[in-house]
PDB file of C-alpha atoms in Angstrom:
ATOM      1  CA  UNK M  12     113.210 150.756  81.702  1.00  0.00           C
ATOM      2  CA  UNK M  13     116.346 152.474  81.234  1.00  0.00           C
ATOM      3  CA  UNK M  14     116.101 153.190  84.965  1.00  0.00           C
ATOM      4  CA  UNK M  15     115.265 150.382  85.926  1.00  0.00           C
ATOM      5  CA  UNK M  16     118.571 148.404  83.923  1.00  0.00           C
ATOM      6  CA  UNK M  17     120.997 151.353  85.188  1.00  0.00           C
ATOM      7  CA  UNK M  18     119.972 150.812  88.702  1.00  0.00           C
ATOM      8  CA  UNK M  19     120.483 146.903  88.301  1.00  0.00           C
ATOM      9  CA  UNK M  20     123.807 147.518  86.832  1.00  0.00           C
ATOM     10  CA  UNK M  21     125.040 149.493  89.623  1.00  0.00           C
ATOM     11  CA  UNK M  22     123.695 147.113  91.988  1.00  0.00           C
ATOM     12  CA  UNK M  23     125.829 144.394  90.406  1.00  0.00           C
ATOM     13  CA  UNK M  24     128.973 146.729  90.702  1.00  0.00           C
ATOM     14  CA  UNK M  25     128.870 147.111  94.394  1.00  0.00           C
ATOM     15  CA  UNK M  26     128.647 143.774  94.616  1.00  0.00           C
ATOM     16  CA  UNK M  27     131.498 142.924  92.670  1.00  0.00           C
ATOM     17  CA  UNK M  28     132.895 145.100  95.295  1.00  0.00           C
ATOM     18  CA  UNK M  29     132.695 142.414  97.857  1.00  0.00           C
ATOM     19  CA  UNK M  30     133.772 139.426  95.351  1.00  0.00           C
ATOM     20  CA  UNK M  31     136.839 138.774  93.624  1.00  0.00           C
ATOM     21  CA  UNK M  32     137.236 135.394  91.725  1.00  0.00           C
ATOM     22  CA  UNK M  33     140.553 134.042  90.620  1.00  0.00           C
ATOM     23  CA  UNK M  34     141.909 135.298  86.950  1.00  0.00           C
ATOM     24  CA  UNK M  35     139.113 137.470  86.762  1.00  0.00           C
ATOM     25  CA  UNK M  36     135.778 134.620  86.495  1.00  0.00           C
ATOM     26  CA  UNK M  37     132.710 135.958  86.352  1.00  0.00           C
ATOM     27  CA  UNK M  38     130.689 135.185  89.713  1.00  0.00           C
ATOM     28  CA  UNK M  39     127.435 133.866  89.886  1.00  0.00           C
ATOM     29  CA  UNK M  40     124.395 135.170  90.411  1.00  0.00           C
ATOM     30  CA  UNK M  41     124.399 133.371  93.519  1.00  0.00           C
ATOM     31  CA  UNK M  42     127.578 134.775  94.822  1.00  0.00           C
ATOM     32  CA  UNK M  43     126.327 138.249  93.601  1.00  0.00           C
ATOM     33  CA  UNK M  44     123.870 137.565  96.096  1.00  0.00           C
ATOM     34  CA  UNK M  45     125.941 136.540  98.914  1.00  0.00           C
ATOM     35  CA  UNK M  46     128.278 139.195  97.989  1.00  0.00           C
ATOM     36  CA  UNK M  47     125.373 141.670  97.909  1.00  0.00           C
ATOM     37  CA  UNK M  48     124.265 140.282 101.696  1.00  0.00           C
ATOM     38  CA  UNK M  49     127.590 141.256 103.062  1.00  0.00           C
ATOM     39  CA  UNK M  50     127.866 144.538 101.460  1.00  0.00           C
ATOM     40  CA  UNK M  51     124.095 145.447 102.685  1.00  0.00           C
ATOM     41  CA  UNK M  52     125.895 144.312 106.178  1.00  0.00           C
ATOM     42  CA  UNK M  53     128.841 146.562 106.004  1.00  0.00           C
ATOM     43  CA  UNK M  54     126.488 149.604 105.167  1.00  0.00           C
ATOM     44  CA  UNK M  55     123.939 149.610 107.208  1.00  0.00           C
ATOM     45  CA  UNK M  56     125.334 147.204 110.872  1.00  0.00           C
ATOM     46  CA  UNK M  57     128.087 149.227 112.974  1.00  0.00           C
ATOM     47  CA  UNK M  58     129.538 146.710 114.536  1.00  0.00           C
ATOM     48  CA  UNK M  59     130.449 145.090 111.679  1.00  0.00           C
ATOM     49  CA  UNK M  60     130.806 148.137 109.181  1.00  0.00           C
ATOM     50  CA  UNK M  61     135.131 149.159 110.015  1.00  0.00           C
ATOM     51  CA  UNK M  62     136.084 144.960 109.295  1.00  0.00           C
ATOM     52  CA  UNK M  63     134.536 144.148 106.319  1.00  0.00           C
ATOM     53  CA  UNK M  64     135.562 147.351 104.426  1.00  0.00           C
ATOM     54  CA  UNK M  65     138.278 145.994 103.584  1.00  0.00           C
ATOM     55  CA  UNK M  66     137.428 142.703 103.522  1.00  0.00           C
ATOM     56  CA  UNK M  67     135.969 140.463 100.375  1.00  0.00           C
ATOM     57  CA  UNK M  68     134.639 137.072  99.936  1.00  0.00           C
ATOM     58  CA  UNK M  69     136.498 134.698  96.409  1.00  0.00           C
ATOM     59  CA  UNK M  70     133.477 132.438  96.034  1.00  0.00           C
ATOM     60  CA  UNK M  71     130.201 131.268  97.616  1.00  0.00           C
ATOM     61  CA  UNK M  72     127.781 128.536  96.803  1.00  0.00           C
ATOM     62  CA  UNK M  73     124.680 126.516  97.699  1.00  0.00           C
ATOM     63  CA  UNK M  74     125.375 122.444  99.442  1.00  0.00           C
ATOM     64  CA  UNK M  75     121.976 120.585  99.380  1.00  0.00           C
ATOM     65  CA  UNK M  76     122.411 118.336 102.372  1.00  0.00           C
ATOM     66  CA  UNK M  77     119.368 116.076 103.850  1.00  0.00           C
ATOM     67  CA  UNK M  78     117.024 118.860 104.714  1.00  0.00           C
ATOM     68  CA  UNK M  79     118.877 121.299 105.059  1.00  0.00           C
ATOM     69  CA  UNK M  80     121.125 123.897 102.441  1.00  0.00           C
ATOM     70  CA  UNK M  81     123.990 125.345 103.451  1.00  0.00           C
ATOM     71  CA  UNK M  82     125.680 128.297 102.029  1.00  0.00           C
ATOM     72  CA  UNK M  83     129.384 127.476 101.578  1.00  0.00           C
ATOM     73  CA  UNK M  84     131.391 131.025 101.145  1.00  0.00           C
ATOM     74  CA  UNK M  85     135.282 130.587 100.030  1.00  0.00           C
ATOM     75  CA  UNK M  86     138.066 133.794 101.268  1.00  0.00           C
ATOM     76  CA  UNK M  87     140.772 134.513 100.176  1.00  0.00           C
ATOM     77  CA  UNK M  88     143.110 132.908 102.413  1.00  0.00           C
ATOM     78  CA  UNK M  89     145.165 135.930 103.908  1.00  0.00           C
ATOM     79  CA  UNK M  90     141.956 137.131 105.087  1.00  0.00           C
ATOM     80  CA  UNK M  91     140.597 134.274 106.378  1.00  0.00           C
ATOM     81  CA  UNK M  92     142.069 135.664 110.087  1.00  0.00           C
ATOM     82  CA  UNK M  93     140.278 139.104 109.654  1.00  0.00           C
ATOM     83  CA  UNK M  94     136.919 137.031 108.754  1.00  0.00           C
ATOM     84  CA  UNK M  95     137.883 135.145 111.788  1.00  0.00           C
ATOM     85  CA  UNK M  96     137.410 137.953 113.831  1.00  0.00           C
ATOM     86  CA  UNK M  97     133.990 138.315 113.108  1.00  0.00           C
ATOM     87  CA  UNK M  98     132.683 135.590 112.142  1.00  0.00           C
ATOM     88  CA  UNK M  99     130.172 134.687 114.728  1.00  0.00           C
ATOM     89  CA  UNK M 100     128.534 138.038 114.560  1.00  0.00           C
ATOM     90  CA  UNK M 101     128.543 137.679 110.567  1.00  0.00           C
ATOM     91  CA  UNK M 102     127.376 134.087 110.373  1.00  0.00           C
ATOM     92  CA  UNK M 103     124.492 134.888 112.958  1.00  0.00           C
ATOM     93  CA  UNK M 104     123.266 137.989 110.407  1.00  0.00           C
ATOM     94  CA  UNK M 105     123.721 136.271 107.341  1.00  0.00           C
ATOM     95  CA  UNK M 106     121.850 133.229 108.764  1.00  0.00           C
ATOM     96  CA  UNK M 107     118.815 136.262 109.234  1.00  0.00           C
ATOM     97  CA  UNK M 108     119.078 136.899 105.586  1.00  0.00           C
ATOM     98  CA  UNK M 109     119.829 133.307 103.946  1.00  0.00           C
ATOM     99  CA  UNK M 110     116.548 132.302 106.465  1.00  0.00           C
ATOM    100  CA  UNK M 111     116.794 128.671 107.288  1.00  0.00           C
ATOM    101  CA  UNK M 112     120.017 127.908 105.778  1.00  0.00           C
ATOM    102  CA  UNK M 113     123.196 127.189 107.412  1.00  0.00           C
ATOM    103  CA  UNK M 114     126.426 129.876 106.717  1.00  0.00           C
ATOM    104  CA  UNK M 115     129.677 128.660 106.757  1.00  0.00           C
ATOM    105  CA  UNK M 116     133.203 130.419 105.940  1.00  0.00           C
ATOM    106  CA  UNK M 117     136.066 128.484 104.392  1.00  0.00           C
ATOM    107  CA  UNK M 118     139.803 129.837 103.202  1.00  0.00           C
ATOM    108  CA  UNK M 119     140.381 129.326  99.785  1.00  0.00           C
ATOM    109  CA  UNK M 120     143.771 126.835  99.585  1.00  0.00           C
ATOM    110  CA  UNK M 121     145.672 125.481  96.724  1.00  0.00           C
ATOM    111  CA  UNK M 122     146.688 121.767  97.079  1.00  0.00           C
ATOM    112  CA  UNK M 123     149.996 121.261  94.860  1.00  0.00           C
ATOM    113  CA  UNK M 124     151.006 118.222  93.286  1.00  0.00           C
ATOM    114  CA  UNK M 125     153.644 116.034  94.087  1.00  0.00           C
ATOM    115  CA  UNK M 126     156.747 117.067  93.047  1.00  0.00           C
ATOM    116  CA  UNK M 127     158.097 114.440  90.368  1.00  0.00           C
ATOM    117  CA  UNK M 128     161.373 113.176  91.848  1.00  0.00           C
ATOM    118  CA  UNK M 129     164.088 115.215  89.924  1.00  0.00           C
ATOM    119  CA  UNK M 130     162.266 118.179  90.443  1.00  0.00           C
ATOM    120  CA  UNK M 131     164.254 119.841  93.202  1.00  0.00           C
ATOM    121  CA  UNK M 132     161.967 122.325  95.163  1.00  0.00           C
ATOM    122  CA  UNK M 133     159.825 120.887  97.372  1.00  0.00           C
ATOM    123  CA  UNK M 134     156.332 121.659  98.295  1.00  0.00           C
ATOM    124  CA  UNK M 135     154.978 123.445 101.935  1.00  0.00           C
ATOM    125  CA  UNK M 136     153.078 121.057 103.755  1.00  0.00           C
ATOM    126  CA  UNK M 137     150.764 123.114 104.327  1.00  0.00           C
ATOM    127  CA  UNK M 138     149.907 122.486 100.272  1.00  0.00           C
ATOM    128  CA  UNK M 139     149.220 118.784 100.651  1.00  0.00           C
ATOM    129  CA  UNK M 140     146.006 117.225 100.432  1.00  0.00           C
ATOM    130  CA  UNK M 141     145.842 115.773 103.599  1.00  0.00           C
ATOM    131  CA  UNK M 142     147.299 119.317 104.866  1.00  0.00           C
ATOM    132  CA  UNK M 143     144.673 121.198 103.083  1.00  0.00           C
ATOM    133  CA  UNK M 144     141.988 118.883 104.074  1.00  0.00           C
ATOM    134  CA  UNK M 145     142.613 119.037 107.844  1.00  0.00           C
ATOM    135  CA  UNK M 146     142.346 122.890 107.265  1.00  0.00           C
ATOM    136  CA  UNK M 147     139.094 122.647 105.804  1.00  0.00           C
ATOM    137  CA  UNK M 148     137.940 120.556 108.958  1.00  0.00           C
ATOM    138  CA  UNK M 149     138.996 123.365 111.593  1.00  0.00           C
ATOM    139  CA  UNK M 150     137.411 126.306 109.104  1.00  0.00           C
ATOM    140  CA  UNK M 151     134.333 124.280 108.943  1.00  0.00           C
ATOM    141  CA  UNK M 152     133.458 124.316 113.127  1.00  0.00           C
ATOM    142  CA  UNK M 153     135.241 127.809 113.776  1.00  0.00           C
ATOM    143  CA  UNK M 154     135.451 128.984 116.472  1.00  0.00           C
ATOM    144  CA  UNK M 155     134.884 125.702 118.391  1.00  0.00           C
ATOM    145  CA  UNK M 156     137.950 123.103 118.524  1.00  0.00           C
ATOM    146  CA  UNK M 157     138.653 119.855 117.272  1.00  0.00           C
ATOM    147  CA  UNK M 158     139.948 118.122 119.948  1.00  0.00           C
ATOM    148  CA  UNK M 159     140.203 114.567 118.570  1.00  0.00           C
ATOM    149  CA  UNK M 160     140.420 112.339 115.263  1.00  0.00           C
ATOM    150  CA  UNK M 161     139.978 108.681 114.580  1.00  0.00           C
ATOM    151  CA  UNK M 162     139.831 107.187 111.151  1.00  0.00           C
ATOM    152  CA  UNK M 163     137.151 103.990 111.207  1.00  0.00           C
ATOM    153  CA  UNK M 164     137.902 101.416 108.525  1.00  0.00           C
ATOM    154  CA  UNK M 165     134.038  99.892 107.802  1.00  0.00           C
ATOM    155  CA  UNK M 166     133.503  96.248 106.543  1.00  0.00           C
ATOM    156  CA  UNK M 167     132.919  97.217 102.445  1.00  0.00           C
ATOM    157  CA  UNK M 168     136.608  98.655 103.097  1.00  0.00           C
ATOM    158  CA  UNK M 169     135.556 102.860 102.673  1.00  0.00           C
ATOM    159  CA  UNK M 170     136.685 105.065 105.294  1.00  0.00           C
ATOM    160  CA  UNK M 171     135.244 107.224 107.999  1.00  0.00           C
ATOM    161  CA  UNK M 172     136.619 110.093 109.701  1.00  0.00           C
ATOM    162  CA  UNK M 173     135.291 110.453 113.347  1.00  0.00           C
ATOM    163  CA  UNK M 174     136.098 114.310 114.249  1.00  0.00           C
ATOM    164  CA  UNK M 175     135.521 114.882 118.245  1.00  0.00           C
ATOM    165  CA  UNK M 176     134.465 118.726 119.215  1.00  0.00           C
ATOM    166  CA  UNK M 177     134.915 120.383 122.485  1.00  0.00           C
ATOM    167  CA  UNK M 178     132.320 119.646 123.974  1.00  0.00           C
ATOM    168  CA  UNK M 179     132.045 122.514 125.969  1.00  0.00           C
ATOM    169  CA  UNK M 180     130.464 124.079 122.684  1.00  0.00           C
ATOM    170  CA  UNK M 181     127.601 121.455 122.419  1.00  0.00           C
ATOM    171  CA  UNK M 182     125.190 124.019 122.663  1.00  0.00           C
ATOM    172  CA  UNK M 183     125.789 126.381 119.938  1.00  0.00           C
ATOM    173  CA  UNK M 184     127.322 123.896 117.418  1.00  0.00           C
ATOM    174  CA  UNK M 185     125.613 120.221 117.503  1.00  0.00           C
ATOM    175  CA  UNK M 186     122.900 121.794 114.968  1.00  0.00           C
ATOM    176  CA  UNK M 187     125.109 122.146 112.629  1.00  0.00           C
ATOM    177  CA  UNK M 188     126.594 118.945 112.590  1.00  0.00           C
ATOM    178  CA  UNK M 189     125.084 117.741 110.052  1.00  0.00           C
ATOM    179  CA  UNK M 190     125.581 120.605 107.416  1.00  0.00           C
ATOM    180  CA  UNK M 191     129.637 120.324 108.193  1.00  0.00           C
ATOM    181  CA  UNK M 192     129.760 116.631 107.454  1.00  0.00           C
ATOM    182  CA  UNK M 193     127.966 116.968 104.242  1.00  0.00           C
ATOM    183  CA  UNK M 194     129.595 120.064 102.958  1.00  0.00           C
ATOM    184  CA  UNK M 195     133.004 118.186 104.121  1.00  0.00           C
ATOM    185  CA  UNK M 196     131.901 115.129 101.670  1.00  0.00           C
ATOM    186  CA  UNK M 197     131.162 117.639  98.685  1.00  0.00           C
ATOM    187  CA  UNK M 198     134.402 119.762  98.688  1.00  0.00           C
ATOM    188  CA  UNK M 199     136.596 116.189  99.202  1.00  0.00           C
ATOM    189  CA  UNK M 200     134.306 113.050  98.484  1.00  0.00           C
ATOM    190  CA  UNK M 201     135.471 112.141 101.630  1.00  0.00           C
ATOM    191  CA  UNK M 202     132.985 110.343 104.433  1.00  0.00           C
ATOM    192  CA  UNK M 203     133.383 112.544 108.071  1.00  0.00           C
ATOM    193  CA  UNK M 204     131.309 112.450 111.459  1.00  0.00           C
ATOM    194  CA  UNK M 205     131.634 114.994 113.999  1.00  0.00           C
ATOM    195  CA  UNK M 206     131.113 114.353 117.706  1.00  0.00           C
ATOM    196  CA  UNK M 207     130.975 115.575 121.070  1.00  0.00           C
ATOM    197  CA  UNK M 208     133.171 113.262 123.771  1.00  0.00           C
ATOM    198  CA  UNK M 209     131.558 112.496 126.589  1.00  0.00           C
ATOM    199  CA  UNK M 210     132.370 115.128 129.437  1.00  0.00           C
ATOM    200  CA  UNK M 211     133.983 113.565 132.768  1.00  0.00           C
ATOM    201  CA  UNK M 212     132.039 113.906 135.819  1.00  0.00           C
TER     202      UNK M 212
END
């Protein structure tokens, strides 16, 4: 039993390895998980193994979304470049290991407030909300391209965002549209559809 508990322990460590939460939070057992899936990935696949050493994840967790679940993981956003790099290659194995779930890597930004008016610094705007949350849409279909917006006023007065993809990535994207809208709504409460313009003849 002793064994047994030692052996768990240690397994937890390495994964810690691989997660690092703001002012020191304890992750969850889920993002032990997810944190344990991309260490298991950086010992044992080569082509992968010389990125992620140095590379960790800041938070991960679960979106229920129709029928489908998509694993949302949150980097650190200095690394979210380096992840960049290989992130079709890590999304395809993880997507092996998280089996019929959807993977999807998002940097981890601060929004700031507004800056009351005798307060003389003012904030990058790159920290607004509407900043932030434009950021969140390109992370979300990485590597393909947004290349169009529209914002749709409907009748009960709400909003929709209509987010148009290159459509020259139809292919390997559309089945995921679904699982970026709905993880979109649950990190802003905000309503977004993603489509493909029609291609010119």
């Amino acid at each position: 039993f002793l064994f047994a508990l030692t052996h768990h322990t240690a397994k937890r460590k390495m994964s810690r390895v691989k997660i690092v939460k703001e002012a020191g939070a304890k992750p969850t057992d889920f993002e032990n998980t997810v944190a344990k899936a991309i260490q298991d990935l950086e010992n044992t696949n080569q082509e992968l193994k010389a990125d992620l050493q140095n590379l960790f994840i800041c938070g991960a967790a679960e979106v229920a979304i129709a029928n489908r679940t998509a694993v949302v993981i949150h980097v650190p956003y200095r690394y979210l470049k380096s992840f960049h790099k290989i992130q079709q290659r890590l999304v395809r194995e993880l997507e092996k290991k998280f089996s019929n779930k959807d993977v999807v890597f998002v940097g981890n930004r601060r929004i700031r407030p507004v800056p009351r008016a005798n307060f003389a610094r003012a904030r990058p705007r790159s920290r607004t909300l509407t900043a932030v949350h434009a950021s969140l849409l390109e992370d979300l279909v990485y590597p393909t391209e947004i290349v169009g917006k529209r914002q749709r006023y409907r009748l009960d007065g709400s909003k929709l965002l209509k987010v148009y993809l290159d459509p020259s990535k139809k292919a390997e994207t559309e089945y995921k549209l679904e699982t970026f809208a709905g993880v979109y709504k649950k990190l802003t409460g905000k309503d977004v559809s993603f489509e493909f313009p029609a291609q010119q003849s």
